[in-house]
mmCIF file with all atom_site columns, C-alpha atoms in Angstrom:
data_model
loop_
_atom_site.group_PDB
_atom_site.id
_atom_site.type_symbol
_atom_site.label_atom_id
_atom_site.label_alt_id
_atom_site.label_comp_id
_atom_site.label_asym_id
_atom_site.label_entity_id
_atom_site.label_seq_id
_atom_site.pdbx_PDB_ins_code
_atom_site.Cartn_x
_atom_site.Cartn_y
_atom_site.Cartn_z
_atom_site.occupancy
_atom_site.B_iso_or_equiv
_atom_site.pdbx_formal_charge
_atom_site.auth_seq_id
_atom_site.auth_comp_id
_atom_site.auth_asym_id
_atom_site.auth_atom_id
_atom_site.pdbx_PDB_model_num
ATOM 1   C CA . MET A 1 1   ? -63.000 -40.800 11.549 1.00 48.00 ? 1   MET A CA 1
ATOM 2   C CA . LEU A 1 2   ? -60.477 -39.137 9.273  1.00 45.00 ? 2   LEU A CA 1
ATOM 3   C CA . PRO A 1 3   ? -56.784 -39.295 10.319 1.00 48.00 ? 3   PRO A CA 1
ATOM 4   C CA . ARG A 1 4   ? -55.297 -36.109 11.766 1.00 50.00 ? 4   ARG A CA 1
ATOM 5   C CA . ALA A 1 5   ? -53.484 -34.031 9.134  1.00 44.00 ? 5   ALA A CA 1
ATOM 6   C CA . ARG A 1 6   ? -49.734 -33.611 9.555  1.00 48.00 ? 6   ARG A CA 1
ATOM 7   C CA . PHE A 1 7   ? -48.138 -30.377 8.393  1.00 44.00 ? 7   PHE A CA 1
ATOM 8   C CA . PHE A 1 8   ? -44.518 -30.005 7.265  1.00 42.00 ? 8   PHE A CA 1
ATOM 9   C CA . ASN A 1 9   ? -42.447 -27.745 9.471  1.00 51.00 ? 9   ASN A CA 1
ATOM 10  C CA . PRO A 1 10  ? -39.314 -26.476 7.636  1.00 47.00 ? 10  PRO A CA 1
ATOM 11  C CA . ASN A 1 11  ? -37.789 -25.362 10.939 1.00 46.00 ? 11  ASN A CA 1
ATOM 12  C CA . GLN A 1 12  ? -37.979 -28.927 12.210 1.00 46.00 ? 12  GLN A CA 1
ATOM 13  C CA . LYS A 1 13  ? -36.042 -30.178 9.183  1.00 44.00 ? 13  LYS A CA 1
ATOM 14  C CA . MET A 1 14  ? -33.408 -27.495 9.708  1.00 38.00 ? 14  MET A CA 1
ATOM 15  C CA . SER A 1 15  ? -33.031 -28.535 13.368 1.00 42.00 ? 15  SER A CA 1
ATOM 16  C CA . VAL A 1 16  ? -32.467 -32.145 12.347 1.00 38.00 ? 16  VAL A CA 1
ATOM 17  C CA . VAL A 1 17  ? -29.802 -31.089 9.840  1.00 37.00 ? 17  VAL A CA 1
ATOM 18  C CA . LEU A 1 18  ? -27.999 -28.999 12.447 1.00 35.00 ? 18  LEU A CA 1
ATOM 19  C CA . ILE A 1 19  ? -28.081 -31.838 14.961 1.00 38.00 ? 19  ILE A CA 1
ATOM 20  C CA . LEU A 1 20  ? -26.723 -34.330 12.406 1.00 40.00 ? 20  LEU A CA 1
ATOM 21  C CA . THR A 1 21  ? -23.969 -31.880 11.429 1.00 38.00 ? 21  THR A CA 1
ATOM 22  C CA . SER A 1 22  ? -22.992 -31.462 15.058 1.00 41.00 ? 22  SER A CA 1
ATOM 23  C CA . VAL A 1 23  ? -22.974 -35.234 15.637 1.00 42.00 ? 23  VAL A CA 1
ATOM 24  C CA . LEU A 1 24  ? -20.839 -35.865 12.542 1.00 43.00 ? 24  LEU A CA 1
ATOM 25  C CA . ALA A 1 25  ? -18.380 -33.146 13.598 1.00 44.00 ? 25  ALA A CA 1
ATOM 26  C CA . SER A 1 26  ? -18.013 -34.680 17.042 1.00 46.00 ? 26  SER A CA 1
ATOM 27  C CA . MET A 1 27  ? -17.508 -38.138 15.522 1.00 52.00 ? 27  MET A CA 1
ATOM 28  C CA . ALA A 1 28  ? -14.706 -36.758 13.333 1.00 66.00 ? 28  ALA A CA 1
ATOM 29  C CA . GLY A 1 29  ? -12.811 -35.756 16.455 1.00 93.00 ? 29  GLY A CA 1
ATOM 30  C CA . ALA A 1 30  ? -10.236 -33.061 16.979 1.00 95.00 ? 30  ALA A CA 1
ATOM 31  C CA . GLY A 1 31  ? -6.567  -32.861 17.814 1.00 97.00 ? 31  GLY A CA 1
ATOM 32  C CA . ASP A 1 32  ? -3.892  -30.283 18.595 1.00 97.00 ? 32  ASP A CA 1
ATOM 33  C CA . ILE A 1 33  ? -1.190  -28.806 16.397 1.00 98.00 ? 33  ILE A CA 1
ATOM 34  C CA . VAL A 1 34  ? 2.013   -28.282 18.355 1.00 98.00 ? 34  VAL A CA 1
ATOM 35  C CA . GLY A 1 35  ? 5.484   -27.276 17.346 1.00 97.00 ? 35  GLY A CA 1
ATOM 36  C CA . ARG A 1 36  ? 8.114   -24.602 17.148 1.00 97.00 ? 36  ARG A CA 1
ATOM 37  C CA . VAL A 1 37  ? 8.870   -21.649 14.892 1.00 98.00 ? 37  VAL A CA 1
ATOM 38  C CA . ASP A 1 38  ? 12.167  -19.827 14.371 1.00 97.00 ? 38  ASP A CA 1
ATOM 39  C CA . LEU A 1 39  ? 12.850  -16.400 12.914 1.00 98.00 ? 39  LEU A CA 1
ATOM 40  C CA . VAL A 1 40  ? 16.093  -15.565 11.113 1.00 97.00 ? 40  VAL A CA 1
ATOM 41  C CA . GLU A 1 41  ? 17.227  -11.948 11.477 1.00 95.00 ? 41  GLU A CA 1
ATOM 42  C CA . LYS A 1 42  ? 19.917  -10.001 9.628  1.00 92.00 ? 42  LYS A CA 1
ATOM 43  C CA . GLY A 1 43  ? 23.260  -11.772 9.424  1.00 90.00 ? 43  GLY A CA 1
ATOM 44  C CA . GLY A 1 44  ? 21.610  -15.160 9.840  1.00 92.00 ? 44  GLY A CA 1
ATOM 45  C CA . LYS A 1 45  ? 21.109  -14.671 13.577 1.00 94.00 ? 45  LYS A CA 1
ATOM 46  C CA . LYS A 1 46  ? 18.039  -16.338 15.071 1.00 95.00 ? 46  LYS A CA 1
ATOM 47  C CA . ALA A 1 47  ? 15.648  -14.146 17.052 1.00 96.00 ? 47  ALA A CA 1
ATOM 48  C CA . ALA A 1 48  ? 15.692  -14.737 20.806 1.00 95.00 ? 48  ALA A CA 1
ATOM 49  C CA . ASP A 1 49  ? 12.091  -13.633 21.411 1.00 97.00 ? 49  ASP A CA 1
ATOM 50  C CA . LEU A 1 50  ? 9.351   -15.186 19.252 1.00 98.00 ? 50  LEU A CA 1
ATOM 51  C CA . SER A 1 51  ? 6.374   -13.997 21.325 1.00 97.00 ? 51  SER A CA 1
ATOM 52  C CA . ASP A 1 52  ? 5.104   -11.732 18.516 1.00 98.00 ? 52  ASP A CA 1
ATOM 53  C CA . VAL A 1 53  ? 4.777   -14.621 16.039 1.00 98.00 ? 53  VAL A CA 1
ATOM 54  C CA . VAL A 1 54  ? 1.251   -15.743 15.128 1.00 98.00 ? 54  VAL A CA 1
ATOM 55  C CA . VAL A 1 55  ? 0.705   -19.305 13.877 1.00 98.00 ? 55  VAL A CA 1
ATOM 56  C CA . TYR A 1 56  ? -2.570  -20.061 12.116 1.00 98.00 ? 56  TYR A CA 1
ATOM 57  C CA . VAL A 1 57  ? -4.419  -22.718 10.138 1.00 98.00 ? 57  VAL A CA 1
ATOM 58  C CA . GLU A 1 58  ? -5.463  -21.674 6.639  1.00 95.00 ? 58  GLU A CA 1
ATOM 59  C CA . SER A 1 59  ? -8.762  -22.484 4.876  1.00 88.00 ? 59  SER A CA 1
ATOM 60  C CA . ALA A 1 60  ? -10.284 -24.385 7.786  1.00 93.00 ? 60  ALA A CA 1
ATOM 61  C CA . LYS A 1 61  ? -14.055 -24.790 7.539  1.00 91.00 ? 61  LYS A CA 1
ATOM 62  C CA . ALA A 1 62  ? -14.824 -23.676 11.064 1.00 94.00 ? 62  ALA A CA 1
ATOM 63  C CA . ARG A 1 63  ? -16.704 -20.651 12.295 1.00 95.00 ? 63  ARG A CA 1
ATOM 64  C CA . PRO A 1 64  ? -14.655 -17.892 13.944 1.00 96.00 ? 64  PRO A CA 1
ATOM 65  C CA . LYS A 1 65  ? -15.162 -17.311 17.651 1.00 96.00 ? 65  LYS A CA 1
ATOM 66  C CA . PRO A 1 66  ? -15.395 -13.549 18.169 1.00 97.00 ? 66  PRO A CA 1
ATOM 67  C CA . GLY A 1 67  ? -14.820 -12.076 21.589 1.00 96.00 ? 67  GLY A CA 1
ATOM 68  C CA . LYS A 1 68  ? -13.530 -8.970  23.348 1.00 98.00 ? 68  LYS A CA 1
ATOM 69  C CA . GLU A 1 69  ? -9.864  -8.026  23.697 1.00 98.00 ? 69  GLU A CA 1
ATOM 70  C CA . VAL A 1 70  ? -7.893  -5.079  25.052 1.00 98.00 ? 70  VAL A CA 1
ATOM 71  C CA . VAL A 1 71  ? -4.849  -3.248  23.690 1.00 98.00 ? 71  VAL A CA 1
ATOM 72  C CA . THR A 1 72  ? -3.699  -0.646  26.219 1.00 98.00 ? 72  THR A CA 1
ATOM 73  C CA . MET A 1 73  ? -1.890  2.574   25.402 1.00 98.00 ? 73  MET A CA 1
ATOM 74  C CA . LYS A 1 74  ? 0.652   3.061   28.171 1.00 97.00 ? 74  LYS A CA 1
ATOM 75  C CA . SER A 1 75  ? 4.075   4.723   28.383 1.00 97.00 ? 75  SER A CA 1
ATOM 76  C CA . LYS A 1 76  ? 3.727   5.698   24.713 1.00 96.00 ? 76  LYS A CA 1
ATOM 77  C CA . ALA A 1 77  ? 3.321   2.094   23.560 1.00 97.00 ? 77  ALA A CA 1
ATOM 78  C CA . PHE A 1 78  ? 0.580   -0.326  22.547 1.00 98.00 ? 78  PHE A CA 1
ATOM 79  C CA . LEU A 1 79  ? 0.368   -3.326  24.880 1.00 98.00 ? 79  LEU A CA 1
ATOM 80  C CA . PRO A 1 80  ? 0.364   -6.031  23.636 1.00 98.00 ? 80  PRO A CA 1
ATOM 81  C CA . HIS A 1 81  ? 2.284   -5.162  20.505 1.00 98.00 ? 81  HIS A CA 1
ATOM 82  C CA . VAL A 1 82  ? 0.717   -8.064  18.560 1.00 98.00 ? 82  VAL A CA 1
ATOM 83  C CA . LEU A 1 83  ? -2.801  -9.429  18.992 1.00 98.00 ? 83  LEU A CA 1
ATOM 84  C CA . ALA A 1 84  ? -4.481  -12.360 17.198 1.00 98.00 ? 84  ALA A CA 1
ATOM 85  C CA . VAL A 1 85  ? -8.301  -12.496 17.097 1.00 98.00 ? 85  VAL A CA 1
ATOM 86  C CA . SER A 1 86  ? -11.224 -14.034 15.254 1.00 98.00 ? 86  SER A CA 1
ATOM 87  C CA . VAL A 1 87  ? -13.394 -12.078 12.815 1.00 97.00 ? 87  VAL A CA 1
ATOM 88  C CA . GLY A 1 88  ? -16.068 -10.149 14.705 1.00 97.00 ? 88  GLY A CA 1
ATOM 89  C CA . THR A 1 89  ? -13.911 -9.454  17.758 1.00 98.00 ? 89  THR A CA 1
ATOM 90  C CA . THR A 1 90  ? -14.171 -6.034  19.387 1.00 98.00 ? 90  THR A CA 1
ATOM 91  C CA . VAL A 1 91  ? -10.899 -4.564  20.660 1.00 98.00 ? 91  VAL A CA 1
ATOM 92  C CA . GLU A 1 92  ? -10.887 -1.847  23.314 1.00 98.00 ? 92  GLU A CA 1
ATOM 93  C CA . PHE A 1 93  ? -8.080  0.729   23.272 1.00 98.00 ? 93  PHE A CA 1
ATOM 94  C CA . PRO A 1 94  ? -7.957  2.411   26.703 1.00 98.00 ? 94  PRO A CA 1
ATOM 95  C CA . ASN A 1 95  ? -5.483  5.241   27.229 1.00 98.00 ? 95  ASN A CA 1
ATOM 96  C CA . GLU A 1 96  ? -3.660  4.921   30.543 1.00 97.00 ? 96  GLU A CA 1
ATOM 97  C CA . ASP A 1 97  ? -1.324  7.848   29.893 1.00 97.00 ? 97  ASP A CA 1
ATOM 98  C CA . PRO A 1 98  ? -2.093  11.401  31.081 1.00 96.00 ? 98  PRO A CA 1
ATOM 99  C CA . ILE A 1 99  ? -1.444  12.645  27.530 1.00 96.00 ? 99  ILE A CA 1
ATOM 100 C CA . LEU A 1 100 ? -3.364  12.435  24.277 1.00 96.00 ? 100 LEU A CA 1
ATOM 101 C CA . HIS A 1 101 ? -3.071  9.355   22.082 1.00 97.00 ? 101 HIS A CA 1
ATOM 102 C CA . ASN A 1 102 ? -4.730  8.269   18.868 1.00 96.00 ? 102 ASN A CA 1
ATOM 103 C CA . VAL A 1 103 ? -5.391  4.917   17.193 1.00 97.00 ? 103 VAL A CA 1
ATOM 104 C CA . PHE A 1 104 ? -5.535  4.812   13.415 1.00 97.00 ? 104 PHE A CA 1
ATOM 105 C CA . SER A 1 105 ? -4.927  2.294   10.647 1.00 97.00 ? 105 SER A CA 1
ATOM 106 C CA . VAL A 1 106 ? -4.762  2.516   6.887  1.00 94.00 ? 106 VAL A CA 1
ATOM 107 C CA . SER A 1 107 ? -5.059  -1.280  6.530  1.00 94.00 ? 107 SER A CA 1
ATOM 108 C CA . ALA A 1 108 ? -8.123  -2.584  4.657  1.00 89.00 ? 108 ALA A CA 1
ATOM 109 C CA . GLU A 1 109 ? -10.830 0.108   4.774  1.00 87.00 ? 109 GLU A CA 1
ATOM 110 C CA . GLY A 1 110 ? -8.933  1.966   7.501  1.00 92.00 ? 110 GLY A CA 1
ATOM 111 C CA . PHE A 1 111 ? -10.210 3.607   10.680 1.00 96.00 ? 111 PHE A CA 1
ATOM 112 C CA . ASP A 1 112 ? -9.412  6.454   13.051 1.00 97.00 ? 112 ASP A CA 1
ATOM 113 C CA . LEU A 1 113 ? -10.518 6.585   16.699 1.00 97.00 ? 113 LEU A CA 1
ATOM 114 C CA . GLY A 1 114 ? -9.497  10.221  17.186 1.00 96.00 ? 114 GLY A CA 1
ATOM 115 C CA . LEU A 1 115 ? -7.614  11.793  20.088 1.00 96.00 ? 115 LEU A CA 1
ATOM 116 C CA . TYR A 1 116 ? -8.310  11.037  23.750 1.00 96.00 ? 116 TYR A CA 1
ATOM 117 C CA . LYS A 1 117 ? -6.468  10.748  27.060 1.00 94.00 ? 117 LYS A CA 1
ATOM 118 C CA . ARG A 1 118 ? -6.859  8.862   30.338 1.00 95.00 ? 118 ARG A CA 1
ATOM 119 C CA . PRO A 1 119 ? -9.396  7.610   31.397 1.00 95.00 ? 119 PRO A CA 1
ATOM 120 C CA . LYS A 1 120 ? -11.121 7.484   28.011 1.00 96.00 ? 120 LYS A CA 1
ATOM 121 C CA . SER A 1 121 ? -11.153 4.501   25.654 1.00 97.00 ? 121 SER A CA 1
ATOM 122 C CA . GLY A 1 122 ? -12.019 3.789   22.033 1.00 97.00 ? 122 GLY A CA 1
ATOM 123 C CA . SER A 1 123 ? -12.988 0.530   20.355 1.00 98.00 ? 123 SER A CA 1
ATOM 124 C CA . ARG A 1 124 ? -13.030 -1.172  16.979 1.00 98.00 ? 124 ARG A CA 1
ATOM 125 C CA . THR A 1 125 ? -14.804 -4.314  15.773 1.00 98.00 ? 125 THR A CA 1
ATOM 126 C CA . PHE A 1 126 ? -12.751 -6.200  13.189 1.00 97.00 ? 126 PHE A CA 1
ATOM 127 C CA . ASP A 1 127 ? -15.266 -7.645  10.728 1.00 96.00 ? 127 ASP A CA 1
ATOM 128 C CA . LYS A 1 128 ? -12.874 -8.686  7.970  1.00 95.00 ? 128 LYS A CA 1
ATOM 129 C CA . PRO A 1 129 ? -9.878  -11.063 8.085  1.00 96.00 ? 129 PRO A CA 1
ATOM 130 C CA . GLY A 1 130 ? -6.448  -9.632  7.467  1.00 96.00 ? 130 GLY A CA 1
ATOM 131 C CA . VAL A 1 131 ? -3.426  -7.998  9.076  1.00 97.00 ? 131 VAL A CA 1
ATOM 132 C CA . TYR A 1 132 ? -4.070  -4.548  10.529 1.00 97.00 ? 132 TYR A CA 1
ATOM 133 C CA . THR A 1 133 ? -1.164  -2.265  11.433 1.00 97.00 ? 133 THR A CA 1
ATOM 134 C CA . LEU A 1 134 ? -2.058  0.375   14.027 1.00 98.00 ? 134 LEU A CA 1
ATOM 135 C CA . TYR A 1 135 ? -0.349  3.679   14.813 1.00 97.00 ? 135 TYR A CA 1
ATOM 136 C CA . CYS A 1 136 ? -0.752  6.795   16.938 1.00 97.00 ? 136 CYS A CA 1
ATOM 137 C CA . ASN A 1 137 ? -0.930  10.013  14.937 1.00 95.00 ? 137 ASN A CA 1
ATOM 138 C CA . ILE A 1 138 ? 1.071   11.901  17.584 1.00 94.00 ? 138 ILE A CA 1
ATOM 139 C CA . HIS A 1 139 ? 3.788   9.443   18.610 1.00 95.00 ? 139 HIS A CA 1
ATOM 140 C CA . PRO A 1 140 ? 5.519   7.741   15.629 1.00 95.00 ? 140 PRO A CA 1
ATOM 141 C CA . GLN A 1 141 ? 7.210   5.151   17.876 1.00 94.00 ? 141 GLN A CA 1
ATOM 142 C CA . MET A 1 142 ? 3.819   3.643   18.731 1.00 96.00 ? 142 MET A CA 1
ATOM 143 C CA . SER A 1 143 ? 2.720   0.735   16.562 1.00 97.00 ? 143 SER A CA 1
ATOM 144 C CA . ALA A 1 144 ? 0.819   -2.523  16.927 1.00 98.00 ? 144 ALA A CA 1
ATOM 145 C CA . THR A 1 145 ? -0.421  -5.362  14.743 1.00 98.00 ? 145 THR A CA 1
ATOM 146 C CA . VAL A 1 146 ? -3.803  -7.093  14.911 1.00 98.00 ? 146 VAL A CA 1
ATOM 147 C CA . VAL A 1 147 ? -4.047  -10.378 13.004 1.00 98.00 ? 147 VAL A CA 1
ATOM 148 C CA . VAL A 1 148 ? -7.697  -11.198 12.260 1.00 98.00 ? 148 VAL A CA 1
ATOM 149 C CA . ARG A 1 149 ? -8.507  -14.772 11.255 1.00 97.00 ? 149 ARG A CA 1
ATOM 150 C CA . ASP A 1 150 ? -11.650 -16.270 9.695  1.00 97.00 ? 150 ASP A CA 1
ATOM 151 C CA . ASN A 1 151 ? -11.495 -19.438 11.814 1.00 97.00 ? 151 ASN A CA 1
ATOM 152 C CA . PRO A 1 152 ? -10.656 -20.155 15.478 1.00 97.00 ? 152 PRO A CA 1
ATOM 153 C CA . TYR A 1 153 ? -7.462  -22.122 14.824 1.00 98.00 ? 153 TYR A CA 1
ATOM 154 C CA . PHE A 1 154 ? -4.553  -19.814 15.658 1.00 98.00 ? 154 PHE A CA 1
ATOM 155 C CA . ALA A 1 155 ? -2.146  -19.053 18.488 1.00 98.00 ? 155 ALA A CA 1
ATOM 156 C CA . LYS A 1 156 ? 0.703   -16.751 19.449 1.00 98.00 ? 156 LYS A CA 1
ATOM 157 C CA . ALA A 1 157 ? 4.040   -18.435 19.989 1.00 98.00 ? 157 ALA A CA 1
ATOM 158 C CA . ALA A 1 158 ? 5.799   -18.409 23.335 1.00 98.00 ? 158 ALA A CA 1
ATOM 159 C CA . LYS A 1 159 ? 9.079   -16.539 23.733 1.00 98.00 ? 159 LYS A CA 1
ATOM 160 C CA . ASP A 1 160 ? 11.043  -19.685 22.825 1.00 97.00 ? 160 ASP A CA 1
ATOM 161 C CA . GLY A 1 161 ? 8.973   -20.206 19.650 1.00 98.00 ? 161 GLY A CA 1
ATOM 162 C CA . THR A 1 162 ? 6.838   -23.096 20.853 1.00 98.00 ? 162 THR A CA 1
ATOM 163 C CA . PHE A 1 163 ? 3.123   -23.039 20.122 1.00 98.00 ? 163 PHE A CA 1
ATOM 164 C CA . ARG A 1 164 ? -0.054  -25.082 20.486 1.00 98.00 ? 164 ARG A CA 1
ATOM 165 C CA . ILE A 1 165 ? -3.293  -24.729 18.525 1.00 98.00 ? 165 ILE A CA 1
ATOM 166 C CA . GLU A 1 166 ? -5.957  -26.736 20.346 1.00 97.00 ? 166 GLU A CA 1
ATOM 167 C CA . GLY A 1 167 ? -9.139  -28.453 19.221 1.00 96.00 ? 167 GLY A CA 1
ATOM 168 C CA . VAL A 1 168 ? -8.563  -28.506 15.456 1.00 97.00 ? 168 VAL A CA 1
ATOM 169 C CA . ALA A 1 169 ? -11.071 -30.685 13.611 1.00 96.00 ? 169 ALA A CA 1
ATOM 170 C CA . ALA A 1 170 ? -9.424  -33.793 12.169 1.00 96.00 ? 170 ALA A CA 1
ATOM 171 C CA . GLY A 1 171 ? -8.201  -33.311 8.611  1.00 95.00 ? 171 GLY A CA 1
ATOM 172 C CA . GLU A 1 172 ? -5.388  -31.981 6.431  1.00 96.00 ? 172 GLU A CA 1
ATOM 173 C CA . TYR A 1 173 ? -4.449  -28.312 6.658  1.00 97.00 ? 173 TYR A CA 1
ATOM 174 C CA . LYS A 1 174 ? -1.839  -25.723 5.808  1.00 97.00 ? 174 LYS A CA 1
ATOM 175 C CA . VAL A 1 175 ? -0.185  -24.184 8.868  1.00 98.00 ? 175 VAL A CA 1
ATOM 176 C CA . ILE A 1 176 ? 1.440   -20.768 8.447  1.00 98.00 ? 176 ILE A CA 1
ATOM 177 C CA . ALA A 1 177 ? 3.513   -18.549 10.741 1.00 98.00 ? 177 ALA A CA 1
ATOM 178 C CA . PHE A 1 178 ? 3.454   -14.760 10.541 1.00 98.00 ? 178 PHE A CA 1
ATOM 179 C CA . HIS A 1 179 ? 5.668   -11.994 11.933 1.00 98.00 ? 179 HIS A CA 1
ATOM 180 C CA . GLU A 1 180 ? 5.498   -8.287  11.123 1.00 96.00 ? 180 GLU A CA 1
ATOM 181 C CA . ARG A 1 181 ? 9.136   -8.235  9.950  1.00 96.00 ? 181 ARG A CA 1
ATOM 182 C CA . SER A 1 182 ? 8.901   -11.323 7.734  1.00 97.00 ? 182 SER A CA 1
ATOM 183 C CA . GLY A 1 183 ? 5.289   -11.559 6.666  1.00 96.00 ? 183 GLY A CA 1
ATOM 184 C CA . ASP A 1 184 ? 3.871   -15.036 6.084  1.00 97.00 ? 184 ASP A CA 1
ATOM 185 C CA . GLY A 1 185 ? 6.302   -17.930 6.020  1.00 97.00 ? 185 GLY A CA 1
ATOM 186 C CA . ALA A 1 186 ? 6.110   -20.965 3.767  1.00 96.00 ? 186 ALA A CA 1
ATOM 187 C CA . PRO A 1 187 ? 3.084   -23.140 4.628  1.00 97.00 ? 187 PRO A CA 1
ATOM 188 C CA . VAL A 1 188 ? 3.563   -26.554 6.187  1.00 97.00 ? 188 VAL A CA 1
ATOM 189 C CA . MET A 1 189 ? 1.022   -29.322 5.548  1.00 97.00 ? 189 MET A CA 1
ATOM 190 C CA . VAL A 1 190 ? -0.200  -31.291 8.559  1.00 97.00 ? 190 VAL A CA 1
ATOM 191 C CA . LYS A 1 191 ? -2.714  -34.079 9.055  1.00 97.00 ? 191 LYS A CA 1
ATOM 192 C CA . VAL A 1 192 ? -4.541  -33.501 12.340 1.00 97.00 ? 192 VAL A CA 1
ATOM 193 C CA . PRO A 1 193 ? -5.607  -36.748 14.035 1.00 96.00 ? 193 PRO A CA 1
ATOM 194 C CA . ALA A 1 194 ? -9.021  -37.367 15.618 1.00 95.00 ? 194 ALA A CA 1
ATOM 195 C CA . THR A 1 195 ? -7.269  -37.518 18.990 1.00 95.00 ? 195 THR A CA 1
ATOM 196 C CA . GLY A 1 196 ? -3.829  -36.517 20.184 1.00 96.00 ? 196 GLY A CA 1
ATOM 197 C CA . GLU A 1 197 ? -1.510  -34.096 18.435 1.00 97.00 ? 197 GLU A CA 1
ATOM 198 C CA . ILE A 1 198 ? 0.578   -33.494 15.367 1.00 97.00 ? 198 ILE A CA 1
ATOM 199 C CA . ALA A 1 199 ? 3.914   -31.651 15.334 1.00 97.00 ? 199 ALA A CA 1
ATOM 200 C CA . ALA A 1 200 ? 4.961   -28.924 12.903 1.00 97.00 ? 200 ALA A CA 1
ATOM 201 C CA . THR A 1 201 ? 8.189   -26.952 12.507 1.00 97.00 ? 201 THR A CA 1
ATOM 202 C CA . LEU A 1 202 ? 8.008   -23.556 10.826 1.00 98.00 ? 202 LEU A CA 1
ATOM 203 C CA . SER A 1 203 ? 10.590  -20.977 9.774  1.00 97.00 ? 203 SER A CA 1
ATOM 204 C CA . LEU A 1 204 ? 10.421  -17.248 9.097  1.00 98.00 ? 204 LEU A CA 1
ATOM 205 C CA . ASP A 1 205 ? 13.020  -15.128 7.305  1.00 97.00 ? 205 ASP A CA 1
ATOM 206 C CA . ALA A 1 206 ? 13.370  -11.445 8.233  1.00 97.00 ? 206 ALA A CA 1
ATOM 207 C CA . ALA A 1 207 ? 16.981  -11.109 7.047  1.00 95.00 ? 207 ALA A CA 1
ATOM 208 C CA . SER A 1 208 ? 16.048  -8.597  4.362  1.00 94.00 ? 208 SER A CA 1
ATOM 209 C CA . TYR A 1 209 ? 13.728  -6.522  6.558  1.00 94.00 ? 209 TYR A CA 1
ATOM 210 C CA . LYS A 1 210 ? 14.408  -2.795  6.477  1.00 92.00 ? 210 LYS A CA 1
ATOM 211 C CA . ARG A 1 211 ? 12.591  -0.438  8.801  1.00 89.00 ? 211 ARG A CA 1
ATOM 212 C CA . VAL A 1 212 ? 10.944  2.494   7.037  1.00 90.00 ? 212 VAL A CA 1
ATOM 213 C CA . GLN A 1 213 ? 9.342   5.323   8.973  1.00 91.00 ? 213 GLN A CA 1
ATOM 214 C CA . HIS A 1 214 ? 5.587   5.240   8.424  1.00 94.00 ? 214 HIS A CA 1
ATOM 215 C CA . LYS A 1 215 ? 3.514   8.312   7.614  1.00 93.00 ? 215 LYS A CA 1
ATOM 216 C CA . ASN A 1 216 ? 0.872   9.885   9.821  1.00 93.00 ? 216 ASN A CA 1
ATOM 217 C CA . LYS A 1 217 ? -2.837  9.468   9.120  1.00 93.00 ? 217 LYS A CA 1
ATOM 218 C CA . PHE A 1 218 ? -2.700  12.305  6.578  1.00 92.00 ? 218 PHE A CA 1
ATOM 219 C CA . GLY A 1 219 ? 0.020   10.557  4.600  1.00 92.00 ? 219 GLY A CA 1
ATOM 220 C CA . LYS A 1 220 ? 2.687   13.036  5.690  1.00 93.00 ? 220 LYS A CA 1
ATOM 221 C CA . ALA A 1 221 ? 5.888   12.786  7.712  1.00 93.00 ? 221 ALA A CA 1
ATOM 222 C CA . TYR A 1 222 ? 5.598   13.215  11.478 1.00 92.00 ? 222 TYR A CA 1
ATOM 223 C CA . GLY A 1 223 ? 6.535   16.614  12.828 1.00 83.00 ? 223 GLY A CA 1
ATOM 224 C CA . ARG A 1 224 ? 7.956   17.402  16.243 1.00 72.00 ? 224 ARG A CA 1
ATOM 225 C CA . GLU A 1 225 ? 6.165   15.526  19.021 1.00 63.00 ? 225 GLU A CA 1
ATOM 226 C CA . ALA A 1 226 ? 3.694   17.909  20.631 1.00 53.00 ? 226 ALA A CA 1
ATOM 227 C CA . TYR A 1 227 ? 2.477   15.822  23.597 1.00 58.00 ? 227 TYR A CA 1
#
């Protein structure tokens, strides 16, 4: 009796590779990056509220974790003012005011969600990493920033500047802090342990920041507020 033929299944090989990769990743372990960031304003004065600072790990080989977030338009403001998300995240922009608002950005390829009022909402999926500045085409005082990262290792700082980035795969990385008035700060190298945590201290300099009135979505100066 001839032996039963055995056929190669490429999907089976792929499954084995994925399992081994997962096992090796778990064996490598993961730790937390903790620390504090400060922001120097004009005159050398340190900022009292650091809650709009985003701290992130650069060039980490880890897949982003997209999700769903909300930025609300209320009392002629975007809330929250700064949002940090992974690539692929969809952000909803509900209008809770009884007047018309608009969400547009000229960052990257740009987008425009048009005009709508309560209870309507618009949305945008951020498919590319980068820093996106958002405005309303009617109310020039409205602005927000969405920081989109290509890995899941990022966090917003607390008001006092402390932060924690959890579950970072063990290894050496650059850690960078960002604020809309300073841009990216100087990177700090850290070596994340397989367990426990590593501390990092970061600094941002906004002493030379000068506010310039942005243009509307047509590239022109805002006129008199109509709504």
